[in-house]
XYZ file of C-alpha atoms in Angstrom:
568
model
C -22.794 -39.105 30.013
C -20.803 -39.852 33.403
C -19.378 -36.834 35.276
C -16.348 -39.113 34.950
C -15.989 -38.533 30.521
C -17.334 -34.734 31.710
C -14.093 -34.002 34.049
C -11.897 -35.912 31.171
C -13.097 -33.762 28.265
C -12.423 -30.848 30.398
C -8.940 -32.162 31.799
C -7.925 -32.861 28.209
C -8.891 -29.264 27.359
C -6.849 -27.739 29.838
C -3.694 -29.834 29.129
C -4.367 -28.926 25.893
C -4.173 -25.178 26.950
C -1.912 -25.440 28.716
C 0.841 -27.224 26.464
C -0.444 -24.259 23.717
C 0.738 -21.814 26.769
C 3.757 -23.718 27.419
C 4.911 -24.271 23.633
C 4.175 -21.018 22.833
C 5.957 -18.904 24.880
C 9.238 -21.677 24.516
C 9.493 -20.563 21.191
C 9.162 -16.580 22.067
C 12.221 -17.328 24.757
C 14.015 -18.951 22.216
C 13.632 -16.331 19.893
C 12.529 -12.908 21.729
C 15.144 -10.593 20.808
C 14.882 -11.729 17.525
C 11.243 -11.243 17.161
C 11.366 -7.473 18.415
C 14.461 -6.657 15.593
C 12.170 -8.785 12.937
C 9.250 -6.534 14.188
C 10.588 -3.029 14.535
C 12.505 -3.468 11.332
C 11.385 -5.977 8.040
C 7.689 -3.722 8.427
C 9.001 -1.157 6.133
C 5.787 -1.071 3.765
C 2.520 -3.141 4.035
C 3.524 -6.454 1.856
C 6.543 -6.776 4.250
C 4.212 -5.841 7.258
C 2.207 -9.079 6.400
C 5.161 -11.214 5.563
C 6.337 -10.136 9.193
C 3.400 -10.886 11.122
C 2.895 -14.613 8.734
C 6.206 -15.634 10.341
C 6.415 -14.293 13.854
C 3.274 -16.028 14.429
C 4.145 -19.517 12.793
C 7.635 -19.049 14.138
C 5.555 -18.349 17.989
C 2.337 -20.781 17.394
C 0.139 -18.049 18.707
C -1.604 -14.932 16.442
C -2.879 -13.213 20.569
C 1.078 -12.777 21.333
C 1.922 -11.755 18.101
C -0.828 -9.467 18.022
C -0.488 -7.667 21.663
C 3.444 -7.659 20.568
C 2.095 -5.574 17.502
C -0.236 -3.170 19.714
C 2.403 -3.003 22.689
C 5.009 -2.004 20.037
C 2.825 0.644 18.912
C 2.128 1.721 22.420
C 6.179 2.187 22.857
C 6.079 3.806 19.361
C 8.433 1.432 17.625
C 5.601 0.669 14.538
C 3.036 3.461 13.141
C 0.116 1.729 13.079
C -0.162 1.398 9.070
C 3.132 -1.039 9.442
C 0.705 -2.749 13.101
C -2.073 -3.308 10.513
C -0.335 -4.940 7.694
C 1.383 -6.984 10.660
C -1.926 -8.064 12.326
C -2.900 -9.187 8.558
C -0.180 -11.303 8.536
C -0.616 -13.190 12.058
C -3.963 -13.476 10.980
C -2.360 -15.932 8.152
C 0.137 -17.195 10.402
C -1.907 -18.516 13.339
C -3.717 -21.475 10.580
C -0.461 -23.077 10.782
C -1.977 -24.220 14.353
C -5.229 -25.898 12.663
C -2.881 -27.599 10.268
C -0.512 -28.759 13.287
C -3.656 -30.298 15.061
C -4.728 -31.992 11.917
C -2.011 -34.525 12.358
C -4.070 -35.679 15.195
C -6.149 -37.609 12.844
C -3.922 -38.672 10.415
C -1.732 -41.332 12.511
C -0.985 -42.106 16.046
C 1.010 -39.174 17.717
C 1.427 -41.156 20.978
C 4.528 -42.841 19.052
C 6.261 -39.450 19.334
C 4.273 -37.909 22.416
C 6.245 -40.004 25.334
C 9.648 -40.114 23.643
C 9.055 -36.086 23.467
C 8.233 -36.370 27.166
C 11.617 -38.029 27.754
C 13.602 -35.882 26.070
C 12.200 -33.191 27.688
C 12.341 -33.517 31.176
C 16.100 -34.581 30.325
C 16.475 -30.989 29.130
C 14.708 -29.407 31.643
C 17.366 -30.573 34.102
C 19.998 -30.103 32.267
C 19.085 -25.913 32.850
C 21.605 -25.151 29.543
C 18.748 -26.604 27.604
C 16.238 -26.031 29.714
C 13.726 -23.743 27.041
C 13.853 -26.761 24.445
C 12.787 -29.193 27.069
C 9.943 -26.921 27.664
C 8.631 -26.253 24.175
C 9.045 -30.541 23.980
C 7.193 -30.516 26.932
C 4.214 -28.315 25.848
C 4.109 -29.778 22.431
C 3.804 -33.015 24.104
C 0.788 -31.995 26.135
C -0.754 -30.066 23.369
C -0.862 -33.814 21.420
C -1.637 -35.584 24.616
C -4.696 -33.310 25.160
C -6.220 -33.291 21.699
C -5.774 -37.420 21.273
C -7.219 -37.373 24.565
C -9.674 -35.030 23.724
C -10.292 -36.677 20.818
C -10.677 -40.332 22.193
C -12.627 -39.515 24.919
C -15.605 -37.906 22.049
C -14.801 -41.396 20.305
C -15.730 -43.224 23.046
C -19.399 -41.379 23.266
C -20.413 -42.465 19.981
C -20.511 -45.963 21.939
C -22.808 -44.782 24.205
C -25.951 -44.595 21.437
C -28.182 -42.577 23.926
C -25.558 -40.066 24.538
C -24.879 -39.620 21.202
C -28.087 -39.586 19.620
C -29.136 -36.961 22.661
C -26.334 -34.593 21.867
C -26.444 -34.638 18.237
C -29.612 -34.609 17.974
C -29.402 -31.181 19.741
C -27.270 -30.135 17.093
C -29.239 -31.234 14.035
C -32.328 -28.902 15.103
C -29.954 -25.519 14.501
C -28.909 -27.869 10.746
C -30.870 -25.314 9.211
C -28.022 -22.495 8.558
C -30.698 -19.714 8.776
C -29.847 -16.568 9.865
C -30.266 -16.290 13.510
C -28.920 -20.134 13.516
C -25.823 -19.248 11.611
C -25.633 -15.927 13.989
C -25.701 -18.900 17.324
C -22.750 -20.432 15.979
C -20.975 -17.825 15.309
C -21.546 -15.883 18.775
C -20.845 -19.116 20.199
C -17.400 -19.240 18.707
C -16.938 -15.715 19.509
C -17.719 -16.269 23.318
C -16.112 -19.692 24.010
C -12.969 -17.843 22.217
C -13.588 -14.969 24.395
C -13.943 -17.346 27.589
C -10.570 -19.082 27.173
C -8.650 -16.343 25.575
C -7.273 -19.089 23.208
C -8.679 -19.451 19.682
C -6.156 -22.525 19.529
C -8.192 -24.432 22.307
C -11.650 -23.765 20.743
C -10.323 -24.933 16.628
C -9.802 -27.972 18.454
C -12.934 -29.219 20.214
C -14.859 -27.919 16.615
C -12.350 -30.722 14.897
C -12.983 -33.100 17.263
C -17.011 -32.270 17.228
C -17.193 -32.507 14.008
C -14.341 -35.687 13.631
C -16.800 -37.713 15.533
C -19.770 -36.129 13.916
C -21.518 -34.587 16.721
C -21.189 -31.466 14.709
C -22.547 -30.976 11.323
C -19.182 -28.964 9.133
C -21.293 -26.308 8.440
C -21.802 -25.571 12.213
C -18.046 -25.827 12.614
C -17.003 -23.563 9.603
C -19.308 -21.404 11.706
C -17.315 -21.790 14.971
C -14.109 -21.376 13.146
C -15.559 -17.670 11.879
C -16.648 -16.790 15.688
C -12.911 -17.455 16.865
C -11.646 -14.928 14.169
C -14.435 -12.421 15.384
C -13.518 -13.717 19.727
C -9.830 -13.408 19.145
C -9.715 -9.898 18.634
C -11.210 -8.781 21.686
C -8.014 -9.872 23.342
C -6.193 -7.254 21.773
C -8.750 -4.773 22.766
C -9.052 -5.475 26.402
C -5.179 -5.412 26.536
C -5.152 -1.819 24.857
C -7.558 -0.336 26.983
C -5.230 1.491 29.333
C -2.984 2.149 26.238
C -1.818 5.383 24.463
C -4.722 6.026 21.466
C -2.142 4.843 18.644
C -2.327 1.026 20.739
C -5.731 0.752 20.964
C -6.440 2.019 17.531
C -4.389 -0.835 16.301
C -6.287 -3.207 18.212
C -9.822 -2.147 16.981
C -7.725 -2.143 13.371
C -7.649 -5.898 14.308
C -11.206 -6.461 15.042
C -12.299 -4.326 12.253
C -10.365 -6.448 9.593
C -11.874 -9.420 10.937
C -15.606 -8.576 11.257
C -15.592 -7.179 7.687
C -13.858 -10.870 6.532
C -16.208 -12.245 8.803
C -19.223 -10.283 6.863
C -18.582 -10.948 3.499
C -17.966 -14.637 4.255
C -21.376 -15.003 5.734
C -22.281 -13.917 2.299
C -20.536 -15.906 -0.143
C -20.464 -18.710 2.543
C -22.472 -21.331 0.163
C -19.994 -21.521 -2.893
C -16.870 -20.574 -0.697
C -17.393 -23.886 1.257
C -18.458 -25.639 -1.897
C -15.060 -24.600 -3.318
C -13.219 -25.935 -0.138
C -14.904 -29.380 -0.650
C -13.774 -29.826 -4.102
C -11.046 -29.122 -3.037
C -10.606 -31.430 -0.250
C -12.608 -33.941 -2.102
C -14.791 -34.045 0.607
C -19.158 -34.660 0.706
C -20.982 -32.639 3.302
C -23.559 -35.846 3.548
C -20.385 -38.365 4.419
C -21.500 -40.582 7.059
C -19.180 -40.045 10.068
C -19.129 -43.778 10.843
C -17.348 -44.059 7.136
C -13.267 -44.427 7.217
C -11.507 -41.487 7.181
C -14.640 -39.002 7.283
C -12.464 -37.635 10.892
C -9.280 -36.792 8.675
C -11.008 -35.324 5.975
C -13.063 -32.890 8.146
C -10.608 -31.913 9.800
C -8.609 -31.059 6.796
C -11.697 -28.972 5.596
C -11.612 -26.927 8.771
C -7.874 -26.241 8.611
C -8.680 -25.413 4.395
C -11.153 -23.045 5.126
C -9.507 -21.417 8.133
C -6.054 -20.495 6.162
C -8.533 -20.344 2.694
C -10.772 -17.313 4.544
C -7.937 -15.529 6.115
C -5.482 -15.585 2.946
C -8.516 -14.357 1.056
C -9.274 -11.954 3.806
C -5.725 -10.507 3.752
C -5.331 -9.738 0.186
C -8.946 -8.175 -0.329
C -8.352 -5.882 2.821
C -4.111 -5.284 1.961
C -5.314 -2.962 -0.818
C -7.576 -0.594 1.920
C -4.947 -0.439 4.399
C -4.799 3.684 4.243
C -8.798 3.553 4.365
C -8.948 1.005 7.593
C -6.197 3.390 8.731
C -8.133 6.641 8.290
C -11.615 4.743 9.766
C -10.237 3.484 13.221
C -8.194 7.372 13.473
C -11.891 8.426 12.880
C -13.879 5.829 15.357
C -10.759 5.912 18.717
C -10.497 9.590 19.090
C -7.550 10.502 21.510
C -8.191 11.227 25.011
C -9.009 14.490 26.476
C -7.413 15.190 29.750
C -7.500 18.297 31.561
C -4.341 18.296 32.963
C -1.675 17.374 31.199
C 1.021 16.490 33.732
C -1.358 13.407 35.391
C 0.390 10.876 36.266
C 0.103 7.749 34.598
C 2.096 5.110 32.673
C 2.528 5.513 29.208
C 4.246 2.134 27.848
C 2.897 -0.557 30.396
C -0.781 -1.686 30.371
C -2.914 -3.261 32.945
C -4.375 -5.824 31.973
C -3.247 -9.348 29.873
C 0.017 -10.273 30.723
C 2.240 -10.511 28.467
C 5.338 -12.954 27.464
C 8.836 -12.069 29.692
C 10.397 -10.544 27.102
C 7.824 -8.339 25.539
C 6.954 -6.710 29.365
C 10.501 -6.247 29.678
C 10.500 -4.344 26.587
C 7.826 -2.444 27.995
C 9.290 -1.622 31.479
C 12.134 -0.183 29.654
C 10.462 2.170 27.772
C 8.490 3.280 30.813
C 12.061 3.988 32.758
C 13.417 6.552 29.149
C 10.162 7.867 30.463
C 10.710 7.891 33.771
C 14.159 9.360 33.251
C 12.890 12.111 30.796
C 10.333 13.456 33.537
C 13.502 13.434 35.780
C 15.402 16.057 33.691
C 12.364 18.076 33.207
C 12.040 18.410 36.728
C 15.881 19.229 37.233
C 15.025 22.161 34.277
C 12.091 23.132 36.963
C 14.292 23.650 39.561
C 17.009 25.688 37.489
C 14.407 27.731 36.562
C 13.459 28.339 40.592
C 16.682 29.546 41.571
C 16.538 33.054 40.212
C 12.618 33.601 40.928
C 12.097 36.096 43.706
C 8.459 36.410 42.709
C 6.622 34.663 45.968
C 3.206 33.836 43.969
C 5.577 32.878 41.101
C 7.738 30.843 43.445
C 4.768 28.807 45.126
C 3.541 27.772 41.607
C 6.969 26.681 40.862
C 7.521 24.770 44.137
C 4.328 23.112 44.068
C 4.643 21.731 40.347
C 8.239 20.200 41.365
C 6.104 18.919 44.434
C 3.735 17.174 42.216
C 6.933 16.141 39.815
C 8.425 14.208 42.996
C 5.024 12.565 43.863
C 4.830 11.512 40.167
C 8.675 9.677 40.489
C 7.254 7.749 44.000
C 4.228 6.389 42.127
C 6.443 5.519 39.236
C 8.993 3.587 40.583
C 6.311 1.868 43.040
C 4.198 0.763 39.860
C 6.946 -0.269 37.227
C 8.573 -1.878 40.309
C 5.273 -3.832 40.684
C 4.955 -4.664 37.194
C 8.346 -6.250 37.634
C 7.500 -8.328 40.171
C 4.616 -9.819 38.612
C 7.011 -10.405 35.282
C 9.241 -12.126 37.548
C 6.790 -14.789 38.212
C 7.270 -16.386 35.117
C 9.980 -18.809 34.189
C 12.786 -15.954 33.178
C 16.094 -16.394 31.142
C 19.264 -15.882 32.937
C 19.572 -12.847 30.561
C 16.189 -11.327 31.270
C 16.422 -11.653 35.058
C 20.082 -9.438 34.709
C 17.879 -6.931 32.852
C 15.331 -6.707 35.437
C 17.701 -6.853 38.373
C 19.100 -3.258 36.419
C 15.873 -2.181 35.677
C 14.875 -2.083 39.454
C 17.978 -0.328 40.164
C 17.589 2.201 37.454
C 14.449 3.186 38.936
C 15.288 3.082 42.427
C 18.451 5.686 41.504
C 16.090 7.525 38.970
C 13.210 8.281 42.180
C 16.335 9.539 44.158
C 16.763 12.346 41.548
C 13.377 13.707 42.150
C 14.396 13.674 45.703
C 17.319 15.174 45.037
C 15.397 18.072 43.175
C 13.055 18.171 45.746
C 15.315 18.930 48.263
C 16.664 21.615 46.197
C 13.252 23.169 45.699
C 13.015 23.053 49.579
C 16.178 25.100 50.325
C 15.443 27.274 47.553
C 12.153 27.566 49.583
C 13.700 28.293 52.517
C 15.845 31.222 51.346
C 12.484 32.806 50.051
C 10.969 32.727 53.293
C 13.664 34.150 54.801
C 13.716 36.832 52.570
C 17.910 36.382 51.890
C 19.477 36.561 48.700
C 22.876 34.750 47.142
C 25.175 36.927 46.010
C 26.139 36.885 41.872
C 29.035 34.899 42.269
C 27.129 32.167 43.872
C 24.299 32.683 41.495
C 26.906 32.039 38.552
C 28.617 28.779 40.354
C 25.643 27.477 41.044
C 24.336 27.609 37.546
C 27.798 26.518 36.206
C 27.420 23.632 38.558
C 23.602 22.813 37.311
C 24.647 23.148 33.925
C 27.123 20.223 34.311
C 24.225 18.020 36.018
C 22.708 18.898 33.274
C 25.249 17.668 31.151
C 25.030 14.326 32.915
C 20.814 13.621 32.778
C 21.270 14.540 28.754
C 24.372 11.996 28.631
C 22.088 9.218 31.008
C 18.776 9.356 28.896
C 21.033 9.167 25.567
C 22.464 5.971 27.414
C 19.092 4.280 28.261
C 17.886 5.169 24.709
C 20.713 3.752 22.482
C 22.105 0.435 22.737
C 24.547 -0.717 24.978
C 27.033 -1.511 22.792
C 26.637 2.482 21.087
C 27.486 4.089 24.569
C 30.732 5.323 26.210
C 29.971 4.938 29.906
C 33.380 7.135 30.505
C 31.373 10.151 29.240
C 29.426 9.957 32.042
C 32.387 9.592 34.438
C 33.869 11.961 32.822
C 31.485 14.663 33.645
C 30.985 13.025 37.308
C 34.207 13.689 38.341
C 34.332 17.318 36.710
C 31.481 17.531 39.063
C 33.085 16.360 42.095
C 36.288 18.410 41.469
C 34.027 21.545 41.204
C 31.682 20.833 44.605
C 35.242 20.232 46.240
C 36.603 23.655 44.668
C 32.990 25.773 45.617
C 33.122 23.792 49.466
C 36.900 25.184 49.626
C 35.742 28.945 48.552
C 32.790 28.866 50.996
C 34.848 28.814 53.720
C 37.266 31.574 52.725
C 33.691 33.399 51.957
C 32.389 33.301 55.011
C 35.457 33.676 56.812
C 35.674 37.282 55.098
C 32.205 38.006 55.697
C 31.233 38.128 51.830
C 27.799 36.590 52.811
C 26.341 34.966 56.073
C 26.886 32.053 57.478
C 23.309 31.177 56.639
C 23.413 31.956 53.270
C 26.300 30.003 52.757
C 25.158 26.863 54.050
C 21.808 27.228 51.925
C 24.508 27.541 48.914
C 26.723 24.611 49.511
C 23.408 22.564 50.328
C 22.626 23.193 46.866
C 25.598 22.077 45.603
C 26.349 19.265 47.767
C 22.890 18.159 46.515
C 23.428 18.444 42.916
C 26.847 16.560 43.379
C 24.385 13.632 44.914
C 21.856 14.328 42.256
C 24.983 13.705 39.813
C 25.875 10.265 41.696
C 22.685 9.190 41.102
C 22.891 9.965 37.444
C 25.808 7.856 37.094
C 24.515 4.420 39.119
C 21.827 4.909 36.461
C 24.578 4.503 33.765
C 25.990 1.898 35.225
C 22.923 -0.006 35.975
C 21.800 0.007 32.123
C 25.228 -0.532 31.196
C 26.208 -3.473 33.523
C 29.466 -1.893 34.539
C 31.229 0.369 37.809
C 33.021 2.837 37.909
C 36.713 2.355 38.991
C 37.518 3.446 42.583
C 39.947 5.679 42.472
């Protein structure tokens, strides 16, 4: 074998891959808001669940997005994982649709549709309005035009009789499906599945191995059973940095899997004998015979949706159990402190489509926003502590509070960024152009705390006092700030179309119109000597800096709302 026919069969692989890739997450664009509502909403008991994940991952081409969809939804708390696992179940029935797509391959000549797909394509591409249609045309193209590539260039080694007798005959010493040869085949599947993170890719060169009868159909049933096993490890490396609920759903996934995987080792024998009835197909077909490449690759796509329908409604019925076993085996976390700063909604990791990390982001900014308030409440509670040890504690934990919103906004920011890369709706890049402003506004509230932490700090140290009319403004004043964080985080949790942005104005200028009544008071104040100059200047610093604080609250609005407020 040439290292010419080498670099083809791996060329054709990756266009392959890639058109998967590209067709794939087409259809997710096309239909990504869509998918979340179908997701967070038709999983209302387990037989839905599966009906759910059977067409989000036919309707997407790809059971890995579907399933890190699943586990990041759990992550953001949108799905208990009962509703994840009966979800999973049901991509697991949805992704054979792919086999049954690649079939066609050896049925008739798909280069009669692949360049006319081509054309079409690149015409839509251009035209921008259409531009995700051209692309799924484009990857479905390339997903044909590297399996008939693929395909051919296997044909054309069966010409080459020392080549093929060299490579099959490696093959035909592991015919014997002992156990440690059946246990090969299947840790080869696992590992190749593993290796290209595409279970797609690898269903493909076992149809073509065994088309051209390189590879016995026993060896590839095998195969197909490692990619169910190698597939699930996706989810798990994606869910490592996840909340416990997320990566308990994605052991759920390999659990289901390597139990399916189990018993079909076991009643492997009459289970395939069943599939060739079926199919009418004879193991000992020679491959030179007409139409032996069809009807193996129908068997493979049989016993791939055969195994996982099967495997679905034997494990549907132990959902609870599988629930109560993963709770058992993924214990949560221990952490000693619990105000460590870390992300709770966006994993390292696997990225994921556009619209699923923008999902993501924004449940990491209600997060974000949440910590905000708390450490406002931190800071109302420091502005009647004269305790010094007390005090420090205080100060110190709002300290932490405004490293924690620096380090947030830097690393959802940064997750942005790399979303950005990828080819992004004109609807998803307004959402992320908000997003990055929401966050930018949100760190300026912890500044804004901080700095009123620090002049609260100050007055300790000087050992001055406010008097109790300026102790009642000013927590008149933080009550109304208040007011507007409670009023922003309802705004960033509802949707859009739910919220009154004029409540928030509303309170902003009762804000404004207070500062400017407190600023005129201080100066009759001091002019009458009813506190020092100092003092006073601590005071209105305070409330100057809530009235920013408040500002802040409301470019936040406006930002998730896509409006401004009205100059006055």
């Amino acid at each position: 074998m040439s290292i010419w026919v080498i670099f083809k069969l791996l060329g054709s692989l990756a266009l392959l891959m890639f058109g998967m890739k590209s067709m794939s997450e087409a259809l997710q664009k096309m239909a990504g808001p869509q998918l979340r509502y179908i997701l967070s909403t038709m999983t209302t008991n387990r037989f839905t669940g599966v009906l759910t994940g059977l067409f989000v991952t036919a309707a997407v081409q790809s059971s890995t997005a579907t399933t890190l969809m699943t586990v990041s939804f759990v992550n953001a708390g949108l799905l208990t994982l009962m509703q994840a696992i009966a979800v999973i179940m049901g991509a697991h029935i949805g992704t054979t649709v792919t086999a049954w797509i690649m079939s066609l391959v050896f049925s008739f000549n798909v280069a009669a549709v692949i360049y006319p797909a081509l054309l079409v394509g690149i015409i839509l591409i251009y035209r921008k309005k259409r531009r995700i249609v051209g692309d799924f045309l484009f990857g479905a193209a390339f997903l044909f035009l590297g399996l008939m590539t693929l395909k051919n260039t296997s044909l054309s080694l069966m010409e080459d009789a020392q080549t093929y007798d060299a490579i099959k005959g490696f093959f035909i010493s592991f015919n014997d499906l002992t156990f440690w040869n059946s246990f090969l085949f299947l840790m080869i599947g696992t590992v190749l599945t593993l290796c290209v993170q595409s279970s797609a890719a690898i269903m493909a060169i076992t149809m073509v191995l065994c088309a051209t009868g390189i590879l016995h159909i026993d060896q590839g049933i095998l195969l197909v059973m490692g990619q169910n096993i190698g597939t699930t490890i996706t989810a798990n490396i994606a869910a490592f940095n996840a909340n416990t609920s997320a990566r308990r759903a994605a052991f759920a996934h390999f659990t289901i899997n390597m139990v399916g995987v189990i018993l079909g080792l076991l009643l492997l024998r009459p289970f395939f004998g069943i599939i060739c009835q079926i199919t009418g197909f004879d193991p000992a077909m020679n491959p030179q015979t007409e139409g032996f490449a069809f009807l193996s690759a129908i068997v493979l796509a049989t016993f791939h949706s055969a195994f996982n329908i099967l495997n679905t409604l034997l494990m549907l019925g132990f959902v609870p159990l599988i629930e109560r076993f993963v709770c058992w085996v993924i214990q949560p976390k221990q952490t000693d402190d619990e105000e460590e700063f870390r992300l709770q909604f966006i994993t390292t990791g696997i990225m994921k489509t556009p619209e699923l990390s923008v999902l993501e982001a924004q449940k990491e900014i209600r997060s974000f926003a949440e910590r905000m308030q708390q450490m406002f409440g931190m800071v109302r509670d420091l502005v009647t502590e004269n305790d010094e040890n007390a005090f420090a504690k205080g100060f110190a934990r709002i300290e932490k509070y405004e490293a924690f919103s620096d380090s947030m906004e830097i690393e959802i920011a940064r997750y942005l960024n790399d979303v950005s890369d990828a080819h992004l709706s004109d609807e998803t890049k307004a959402k992320m152009r908000a997003m990055l402003r929401e966050i930018s506004e949100l760190e300026s509230i912890g500044d804004a705390c901080y700095n009123i932490a620090r002049t609260l700090n100050r007055r300790i140290k000087g050992k001055e006092d406010f008097t109790e009319s300026q102790y009642e403004h000013m927590h008149q004043m933080m009550g109304l700030v208040n007011q507007a964080l409670t009023q922003m985080n309802a705004t960033l949790v509802g949707y859009r179309e739910q919220n009154d942005v004029n409540r928030s104005f509303n309170i902003e200028n009762e804000i404004n119109n207070y500062r400017n009544q407190l600023k005129s008071q201080n100066i009759n104040d001091v002019n009458k000597h009813a506190y020092t100059y100092a003092i006073g200047t601590m005071y209105m610093d305070i409330i100057g800096e809530c009235e920013k604080l408040a500002d802040y609250v409301v470019n936040v609005v406006e930002a998730r709302m896509g409006t401004r407020q009205k100059e006055v």
